[in-house]
CSV table of C-alpha atoms and ligand atoms in Angstrom, one decimal:
chain,number,residue,atom,x,y,z
I,1,MET,CA,0.1,0.3,-0.5
I,2,ILE,CA,1.7,3.2,-1.5
I,3,HIS,CA,-0.9,5.7,0.3
I,4,PRO,CA,-0.5,6.0,4.5
I,5,PRO,CA,-3.1,4.8,6.0
I,6,ASN,CA,-5.9,6.3,8.0
I,7,LEU,CA,-5.5,5.1,11.6
I,8,SER,CA,-2.3,6.0,11.8
I,9,SER,CA,-2.0,7.1,15.4
I,10,GLY,CA,1.4,8.3,15.7
I,11,TYR,CA,-0.8,11.2,14.4
I,12,ARG,CA,-3.0,11.8,16.6
I,13,SER,CA,-5.5,13.2,14.8
I,14,THR,CA,-6.2,10.3,12.9
I,15,ILE,CA,-7.5,8.6,15.7
I,16,LEU,CA,-10.9,10.4,16.0
I,17,ARG,CA,-10.9,11.0,12.6
I,18,ALA,CA,-10.3,7.4,10.0
I,19,PRO,CA,-13.1,5.5,9.3
I,20,SER,CA,-12.7,2.0,11.3
I,21,ARG,CA,-14.8,0.0,8.5
I,22,PRO,CA,-12.8,-0.4,5.3
I,23,PRO,CA,-13.9,1.0,2.0
I,24,VAL,CA,-16.1,-0.3,-0.5
I,25,PRO,CA,-15.5,-1.3,-3.5
I,26,PHE,CA,-17.7,0.1,-6.3
I,27,LYS,CA,-18.0,-1.0,-9.8
I,28,ALA,CA,-17.2,1.7,-12.5
I,29,ASP,CA,-19.5,1.7,-15.6
I,30,PRO,CA,-19.1,4.7,-18.7
I,31,ASP,CA,-21.5,6.4,-16.2
I,32,THR,CA,-19.7,6.4,-13.0
I,33,ILE,CA,-19.2,10.0,-12.4
I,34,GLU,CA,-16.0,9.3,-10.2
I,35,LEU,CA,-14.1,8.5,-13.7
I,36,THR,CA,-14.3,12.2,-14.8
I,37,GLY,CA,-13.1,15.1,-13.2
I,38,PRO,CA,-13.5,19.4,-14.2
I,39,VAL,CA,-12.1,20.5,-16.6
I,40,PHE,CA,-10.2,24.0,-16.2
I,41,GLY,CA,-9.8,26.8,-18.8
I,42,HIS,CA,-6.7,29.0,-18.9
I,43,GLU,CA,-8.7,31.7,-19.2
I,44,GLU,CA,-9.5,30.7,-15.3
I,45,VAL,CA,-5.6,31.3,-13.6
I,46,GLY,CA,-3.3,33.7,-14.2
I,47,ALA,CA,0.3,33.2,-14.6
I,48,PRO,CA,0.7,35.6,-11.0
I,49,ASP,CA,-1.1,33.5,-9.6
I,50,ALA,CA,2.2,30.5,-9.5
I,51,ASP,CA,4.9,33.2,-8.1
I,52,LEU,CA,4.2,33.7,-5.1
I,53,THR,CA,6.6,36.0,-4.5
I,54,ARG,CA,4.5,38.9,-6.7
I,55,GLN,CA,1.4,39.1,-4.8
I,56,HIS,CA,2.2,42.1,-2.7
I,57,ALA,CA,4.2,45.5,-3.4
I,58,GLY,CA,7.6,44.1,-1.2
I,59,GLU,CA,9.5,40.8,-2.3
I,60,PRO,CA,8.6,38.3,0.8
I,61,ILE,CA,11.9,37.4,2.9
I,62,GLY,CA,13.3,34.2,2.5
I,63,GLU,CA,15.5,32.0,0.1
I,64,ARG,CA,13.8,32.7,-3.6
I,65,ILE,CA,13.4,28.8,-4.8
I,66,VAL,CA,11.5,27.4,-8.4
I,67,VAL,CA,9.8,24.6,-8.1
I,68,THR,CA,8.9,22.2,-11.1
I,69,GLY,CA,7.5,19.1,-12.4
I,70,ARG,CA,5.3,16.7,-14.6
I,71,VAL,CA,2.2,15.7,-13.7
I,72,LEU,CA,1.9,12.1,-14.8
I,73,ASP,CA,-0.3,9.3,-14.9
I,74,GLU,CA,1.1,5.2,-13.3
I,75,ALA,CA,1.9,4.9,-17.5
I,76,GLY,CA,3.8,7.7,-17.8
I,77,ARG,CA,1.7,9.4,-19.9
I,78,PRO,CA,2.0,13.5,-19.3
I,79,ILE,CA,-1.3,14.9,-17.7
I,80,ARG,CA,-2.7,18.7,-19.2
I,81,ASN,CA,-4.6,21.2,-18.5
I,82,THR,CA,-4.7,20.4,-14.3
I,83,LEU,CA,-4.9,22.6,-12.0
I,84,VAL,CA,-2.5,22.5,-9.4
I,85,GLU,CA,-2.8,24.1,-6.0
I,86,VAL,CA,-0.6,25.0,-3.5
I,87,TRP,CA,0.0,26.5,-0.4
I,88,GLN,CA,2.7,27.0,2.5
I,89,ALA,CA,4.3,28.9,5.2
I,90,ASN,CA,6.7,31.4,5.2
I,91,ALA,CA,10.3,30.9,5.1
I,92,ALA,CA,9.7,31.5,9.3
I,93,GLY,CA,7.8,28.9,9.5
I,94,ARG,CA,4.5,30.5,9.9
I,95,TYR,CA,0.9,30.3,8.0
I,96,ALA,CA,-0.7,33.7,6.6
I,97,HIS,CA,-3.9,31.3,8.9
I,98,GLU,CA,-5.9,33.3,12.5
I,99,LEU,CA,-5.5,29.7,14.0
I,100,ASP,CA,-1.6,29.4,13.0
I,101,ARG,CA,-0.3,30.5,17.2
I,102,HIS,CA,3.8,29.6,16.2
I,103,PRO,CA,5.7,32.9,17.8
I,104,ALA,CA,7.4,33.3,14.2
I,105,PRO,CA,7.1,36.1,12.5
I,106,LEU,CA,4.8,37.4,9.3
I,107,ASP,CA,5.6,38.4,6.3
I,108,PRO,CA,3.1,41.4,4.9
I,109,ASN,CA,5.0,40.2,1.4
I,110,PHE,CA,3.8,37.3,1.5
I,111,THR,CA,0.2,35.0,1.5
I,112,GLY,CA,1.8,31.5,0.2
I,113,ALA,CA,-0.7,29.9,-2.0
I,114,GLY,CA,-0.8,29.2,-5.4
I,115,ARG,CA,-2.0,27.6,-8.1
I,116,CYS,CA,-1.4,26.9,-12.4
I,117,LEU,CA,-2.4,24.9,-15.0
I,118,THR,CA,-0.1,21.7,-16.4
I,119,ASP,CA,0.8,22.3,-20.1
I,120,ASP,CA,0.7,19.7,-22.6
I,121,GLU,CA,4.0,18.3,-21.1
I,122,GLY,CA,2.3,18.0,-17.9
I,123,ARG,CA,4.7,20.4,-16.4
I,124,TYR,CA,4.0,23.1,-14.0
I,125,ARG,CA,6.5,25.6,-12.5
I,126,PHE,CA,6.5,28.2,-9.2
I,127,VAL,CA,8.4,30.4,-7.9
I,128,THR,CA,8.4,31.1,-3.6
I,129,ILE,CA,10.7,31.1,-1.1
I,130,LYS,CA,11.7,28.4,0.7
I,131,PRO,CA,9.2,27.4,4.0
I,132,GLY,CA,10.2,27.3,7.8
I,133,ALA,CA,10.0,24.3,9.6
I,134,TYR,CA,7.7,24.9,12.3
I,135,PRO,CA,5.8,23.4,15.4
I,136,TRP,CA,3.0,21.5,15.9
I,137,ARG,CA,1.4,19.3,19.6
I,138,ASN,CA,1.0,16.2,18.1
I,139,HIS,CA,3.7,15.4,21.3
I,140,HIS,CA,6.8,16.9,22.9
I,141,ASN,CA,9.0,18.7,20.7
I,142,ALA,CA,7.6,18.1,17.7
I,143,TRP,CA,8.4,19.7,14.6
I,144,ARG,CA,7.0,19.7,10.8
I,145,PRO,CA,9.6,19.4,8.6
I,146,ALA,CA,9.4,22.3,5.8
I,147,HIS,CA,7.1,21.4,3.4
I,148,ILE,CA,4.8,22.9,0.3
I,149,HIS,CA,1.4,21.4,0.2
I,150,PHE,CA,0.2,20.4,-2.7
I,151,SER,CA,-3.0,20.1,-4.4
I,152,VAL,CA,-3.6,18.0,-8.0
I,153,PHE,CA,-6.5,17.2,-9.7
I,154,GLY,CA,-5.9,14.5,-12.7
I,155,THR,CA,-8.3,13.6,-15.4
I,156,ALA,CA,-10.6,11.4,-12.7
I,157,PHE,CA,-12.3,12.1,-9.6
I,158,THR,CA,-10.2,9.4,-8.8
I,159,GLN,CA,-7.6,10.6,-9.1
I,160,ARG,CA,-7.5,13.1,-6.8
I,161,LEU,CA,-4.5,14.0,-4.6
I,162,VAL,CA,-3.5,16.2,-2.3
I,163,THR,CA,0.1,15.7,-1.1
I,164,GLN,CA,3.0,17.4,0.6
I,165,MET,CA,6.4,18.2,-1.0
I,166,TYR,CA,9.5,18.2,1.6
I,167,PHE,CA,13.0,19.0,1.0
I,168,PRO,CA,16.0,16.7,0.6
I,169,GLY,CA,18.1,15.6,3.0
I,170,ASP,CA,15.9,16.9,6.4
I,171,PRO,CA,16.7,16.0,9.2
I,172,LEU,CA,13.2,16.3,10.9
I,173,PHE,CA,11.7,12.7,8.2
I,174,PRO,CA,12.2,10.5,10.8
I,175,PHE,CA,10.2,12.7,13.9
I,176,ASP,CA,7.7,13.5,11.1
I,177,PRO,CA,4.3,10.7,12.0
I,178,ILE,CA,3.1,12.7,9.3
I,179,MET,CA,5.3,11.7,6.4
I,180,GLN,CA,6.1,8.6,8.1
I,181,SER,CA,1.8,7.7,8.0
I,182,VAL,CA,3.0,6.3,4.2
I,183,ARG,CA,5.4,3.1,5.6
I,184,ASP,CA,7.1,2.0,2.6
I,185,PRO,CA,11.0,3.4,2.5
I,186,ALA,CA,10.6,3.7,-1.3
I,187,ALA,CA,7.1,5.1,-1.5
I,188,ARG,CA,8.2,7.8,1.6
I,189,GLU,CA,11.0,9.2,-1.2
I,190,ARG,CA,8.2,10.2,-3.9
I,191,LEU,CA,7.0,12.9,-1.5
I,192,VAL,CA,10.7,14.6,-1.1
I,193,ALA,CA,11.8,16.9,-4.2
I,194,ALA,CA,15.2,16.8,-5.7
I,195,PHE,CA,17.3,20.1,-5.8
I,196,ASP,CA,18.0,20.1,-9.8
I,197,MET,CA,21.1,22.1,-10.7
I,198,ASP,CA,19.4,22.4,-14.3
I,199,THR,CA,16.3,24.0,-12.6
I,200,THR,CA,18.2,26.5,-10.9
I,201,GLU,CA,18.8,29.8,-12.1
I,202,PRO,CA,22.3,31.5,-12.3
I,203,GLU,CA,22.1,34.9,-9.4
I,204,TRP,CA,18.3,34.3,-9.3
I,205,ALA,CA,17.0,31.3,-7.2
I,206,LEU,CA,17.7,27.6,-6.7
I,207,GLY,CA,15.8,24.8,-8.4
I,208,TYR,CA,13.5,22.0,-7.0
I,209,ARG,CA,12.1,19.3,-9.4
I,210,PHE,CA,9.1,17.1,-7.4
I,211,ASP,CA,7.1,15.0,-9.6
I,212,VAL,CA,3.4,14.1,-9.0
I,213,VAL,CA,2.0,10.1,-10.5
I,214,LEU,CA,-1.1,9.8,-10.2
I,215,GLY,CA,-3.6,6.6,-9.7
I,216,ARG,CA,-5.3,4.8,-11.5
I,217,THR,CA,-9.3,5.3,-12.5
I,218,PRO,CA,-10.8,1.8,-11.2
I,219,MET,CA,-12.0,1.4,-15.0
I,220,GLU,CA,-8.3,0.9,-16.1
I,221,ASP,CA,-7.9,-2.0,-13.5
I,222,GLU,CA,-10.4,-3.6,-14.8
X,1,MET,CA,5.1,4.3,-8.1
X,2,ILE,CA,2.1,7.1,-7.5
X,3,THR,CA,2.9,10.3,-5.3
X,4,PRO,CA,1.7,8.8,-1.7
X,5,SER,CA,-1.1,11.3,-0.3
X,6,GLN,CA,-0.5,14.1,2.7
X,7,THR,CA,-3.6,15.3,5.0
X,8,VAL,CA,-4.9,18.7,3.8
X,9,GLY,CA,-3.2,19.5,7.2
X,10,PRO,CA,-5.1,22.0,9.3
X,11,PHE,CA,-3.7,26.0,7.3
X,12,PHE,CA,-5.5,25.1,3.8
X,13,ALA,CA,-7.7,28.1,4.1
X,14,HIS,CA,-5.3,30.6,2.3
X,15,GLY,CA,-4.5,28.2,-0.7
X,16,LEU,CA,-8.2,26.1,-0.9
X,17,PRO,CA,-10.8,27.7,-0.3
X,18,TYR,CA,-11.9,30.3,-3.3
X,19,ALA,CA,-14.5,32.9,-3.9
X,20,GLY,CA,-17.9,31.8,-5.4
X,21,ASP,CA,-16.3,27.7,-4.6
X,22,TRP,CA,-19.9,26.5,-2.9
X,23,GLU,CA,-22.1,27.9,-5.5
X,24,MET,CA,-22.2,25.7,-8.3
X,25,ALA,CA,-25.0,27.0,-9.3
X,26,PRO,CA,-25.8,31.3,-8.9
X,27,GLU,CA,-28.9,32.2,-6.9
X,28,GLY,CA,-32.0,32.0,-8.2
X,29,HIS,CA,-30.7,29.4,-10.9
X,30,PRO,CA,-34.1,27.4,-12.1
X,31,GLY,CA,-34.5,24.6,-9.9
X,32,ALA,CA,-31.4,24.8,-8.2
X,33,ILE,CA,-31.3,22.8,-4.8
X,34,THR,CA,-28.6,22.8,-1.4
X,35,ILE,CA,-26.8,20.0,-0.3
X,36,THR,CA,-25.4,20.7,3.0
X,37,GLY,CA,-24.8,18.6,6.6
X,38,ARG,CA,-22.3,18.5,9.0
X,39,VAL,CA,-18.8,16.4,9.4
X,40,LEU,CA,-18.8,14.5,12.4
X,41,ASP,CA,-15.7,12.7,13.8
X,42,GLY,CA,-15.7,9.1,15.9
X,43,ALA,CA,-16.8,11.0,19.6
X,44,GLY,CA,-19.9,13.6,17.3
X,45,GLU,CA,-17.7,15.7,18.0
X,46,PRO,CA,-18.4,18.4,14.6
X,47,VAL,CA,-15.1,18.9,12.6
X,48,PRO,CA,-14.2,22.1,11.8
X,49,ASP,CA,-11.6,21.9,9.4
X,50,ALA,CA,-12.6,19.7,6.8
X,51,LEU,CA,-12.9,20.8,3.3
X,52,LEU,CA,-15.4,18.6,0.8
X,53,GLU,CA,-15.6,18.8,-3.1
X,54,LEU,CA,-19.3,18.0,-4.6
X,55,TRP,CA,-18.2,16.4,-8.9
X,56,LEU,CA,-21.9,16.1,-10.0
X,57,GLY,CA,-19.7,14.9,-13.4
X,58,GLU,CA,-20.0,17.4,-15.5
X,59,THR,CA,-18.1,20.9,-15.6
X,60,GLY,CA,-21.3,22.4,-16.8
X,61,THR,CA,-20.8,26.2,-18.6
X,62,ARG,CA,-20.2,28.1,-15.5
X,63,GLY,CA,-16.5,29.0,-14.8
X,64,VAL,CA,-15.0,26.2,-11.9
X,65,LEU,CA,-13.1,28.7,-10.1
X,66,THR,CA,-13.9,32.4,-11.8
X,67,ARG,CA,-17.1,31.1,-11.1
X,68,GLU,CA,-18.0,33.2,-14.9
X,69,GLY,CA,-20.4,32.5,-18.0
X,70,GLU,CA,-23.9,31.5,-17.3
X,71,GLY,CA,-25.7,27.7,-15.9
X,72,ALA,CA,-24.3,26.0,-13.4
X,73,CYS,CA,-20.4,24.0,-12.9
X,74,GLY,CA,-20.4,20.6,-12.1
X,75,PHE,CA,-17.5,21.0,-9.0
X,76,GLY,CA,-17.7,23.2,-6.0
X,77,ARG,CA,-15.7,22.9,-2.5
X,78,CYS,CA,-16.9,24.4,0.5
X,79,ALA,CA,-15.0,24.3,4.0
X,80,THR,CA,-16.3,23.3,7.3
X,81,ALA,CA,-17.7,25.9,9.8
X,82,PRO,CA,-17.1,25.7,13.4
X,83,ASP,CA,-19.8,24.2,13.7
X,84,GLY,CA,-18.9,21.2,11.5
X,85,THR,CA,-21.8,22.4,8.5
X,86,TYR,CA,-21.3,23.0,4.8
X,87,ARG,CA,-23.5,23.6,1.9
X,88,PHE,CA,-23.5,23.7,-1.9
X,89,ARG,CA,-25.7,25.4,-4.1
X,90,THR,CA,-25.5,23.6,-7.4
X,91,ALA,CA,-28.1,22.1,-10.2
X,92,ARG,CA,-29.1,18.9,-10.0
X,93,PRO,CA,-27.0,15.8,-11.1
X,94,ALA,CA,-27.9,13.9,-14.3
X,95,GLY,CA,-28.1,10.7,-12.2
X,96,PRO,CA,-28.9,9.7,-8.9
X,97,TYR,CA,-26.5,10.7,-6.9
X,98,GLY,CA,-23.1,13.2,-6.6
X,99,SER,CA,-19.5,12.5,-5.3
X,100,LEU,CA,-18.2,13.9,-2.6
X,101,LEU,CA,-14.4,13.8,-1.3
X,102,VAL,CA,-13.8,15.0,2.3
X,103,PHE,CA,-10.4,15.9,3.6
X,104,ALA,CA,-9.2,16.9,7.1
X,105,ARG,CA,-6.6,17.8,9.5
X,106,GLY,CA,-6.1,14.3,11.0
X,107,VAL,CA,-7.6,12.2,6.8
X,108,LEU,CA,-3.9,11.1,6.1
X,109,ARG,CA,-6.0,10.3,2.3
X,110,ALA,CA,-9.3,12.1,1.3
X,111,VAL,CA,-12.2,10.2,1.7
X,112,LEU,CA,-14.9,9.1,-0.9
X,113,THR,CA,-18.1,8.6,-0.5
X,114,ARG,CA,-21.9,9.4,-2.4
X,115,VAL,CA,-24.3,11.7,-2.0
X,116,TYR,CA,-27.6,10.1,-3.3
X,117,LEU,CA,-30.5,12.1,-4.1
X,118,GLU,CA,-32.5,9.8,-4.8
X,119,ASP,CA,-33.4,6.1,-3.2
X,120,VAL,CA,-32.9,3.5,-6.6
X,121,PRO,CA,-32.1,0.8,-7.7
X,122,ASP,CA,-28.5,1.5,-8.2
X,123,PRO,CA,-25.5,-1.2,-8.2
X,124,LEU,CA,-23.2,0.2,-5.2
X,125,LEU,CA,-26.7,0.8,-3.2
X,126,ASP,CA,-28.1,-2.5,-3.8
X,127,GLY,CA,-25.1,-3.6,-2.0
X,128,LEU,CA,-25.1,-2.5,0.9
X,129,GLU,CA,-26.9,-3.4,3.8
X,130,PRO,CA,-29.9,-1.6,4.9
X,131,GLU,CA,-28.2,0.7,7.4
X,132,ARG,CA,-25.2,0.9,5.5
X,133,ARG,CA,-27.8,2.0,2.9
X,134,ALA,CA,-28.8,4.9,4.5
X,135,THR,CA,-25.6,6.1,5.7
X,136,LEU,CA,-25.4,7.3,1.6
X,137,LEU,CA,-29.4,8.9,1.3
X,138,ALA,CA,-29.4,12.5,1.4
X,139,ARG,CA,-32.7,13.8,3.6
X,140,ARG,CA,-34.9,15.9,1.2
X,141,ASP,CA,-36.5,19.0,2.9
X,142,GLY,CA,-38.2,21.1,0.1
X,143,ASP,CA,-35.1,22.1,-1.7
X,144,VAL,CA,-33.0,21.0,0.2
X,145,TYR,CA,-31.2,17.9,1.2
X,146,ARG,CA,-28.9,16.8,4.1
X,147,PHE,CA,-25.9,14.8,4.4
X,148,ASP,CA,-24.5,14.4,7.2
X,149,VAL,CA,-20.8,12.6,7.3
X,150,ARG,CA,-19.9,10.9,9.6
X,151,LEU,CA,-16.4,9.4,9.5
X,152,GLN,CA,-15.7,7.4,12.0
X,153,GLY,CA,-18.5,4.9,14.6
X,154,GLU,CA,-21.7,4.6,15.4
X,155,GLY,CA,-23.9,5.2,11.5
X,156,GLU,CA,-20.5,5.8,9.8
X,157,THR,CA,-20.4,6.6,6.4
X,158,VAL,CA,-19.8,4.2,3.7
X,159,PHE,CA,-16.6,5.4,2.3
X,160,LEU,CA,-15.8,3.8,-1.6
X,161,ASP,CA,-12.9,2.0,-2.1
X,162,TYR,CA,-10.4,4.9,-4.8
S,1,LIG,FE1,1.3,22.5,6.6
């Protein structure tokens, strides 16, 4: 199993929120609406949405980075014109969210949300700043490794994926019950971006590559 | 290998909700209905930080993100309120059900279910015991359909394998 089990007791919030019954298989036929998904128009998403460093009057504090990659299906085929949404903490590890109580500074020049549509090769690209690690109250001295939240649609509602992208070599990985909820070490590796010199732009920003591979639809399994 | 899921976490509010996200049909749209209810945890407590997505099978003519254009859209998104409630204003789906995904802090992979607006013979419903089947049936009250999602425990909603 590549996805984490819903009950992962190291992550306390799962204890009352994980379903106790196994999910019910359903047979897909051509009328099954879960085999389709919303189609987004290019006029709905503007280029500024993909540059999280240009959404305010000034530039945010932090290490400027480019995050790019492809959205693919399990056979390696690109998924075109699909919506990719990201959100993240600022460089100090603070979210622009009223319930984030971490006593780290907010950045008036950083909201930390972006979106774009993939191109004909399934590629997306964001410019942002590297988020900071932040504490949470799951257990004593709990810290989340730096991460960017990703939301990806695909072509079928059953391909819908929300995940988190981590940065290579973070020493917090072994202590993070959310990342460790993915039991298979090879699957966990899929959550870690690769530093990429080809994406890195001279005298401007480090580059990271993060591909997202979506699952099959039930129809294709038959 | 596919990319594993991770929880949406508690801080998606500045990233995922957008203006008009729950308004799949504009106000006054002929035949529009409201689908509303609560998300509850295993202790029966409301889940104030869930995000729901409803899909009816067709994108339609109204913008998914901008909500511009005539007619209705088949996709909607709604974050729960502090009391665990959500709502969608939508046109009726072509078939008997809509597909519903629920994301939340503490939910490592979104749970998928269906909101049936009518109790009809159906390959999925017919394979369920009566009390399990009942968890997928919305209760009609005029133009309002009520559908609660119980993540765990008594009356636990039937979730689908995907
Ligand atoms: Fe986070």
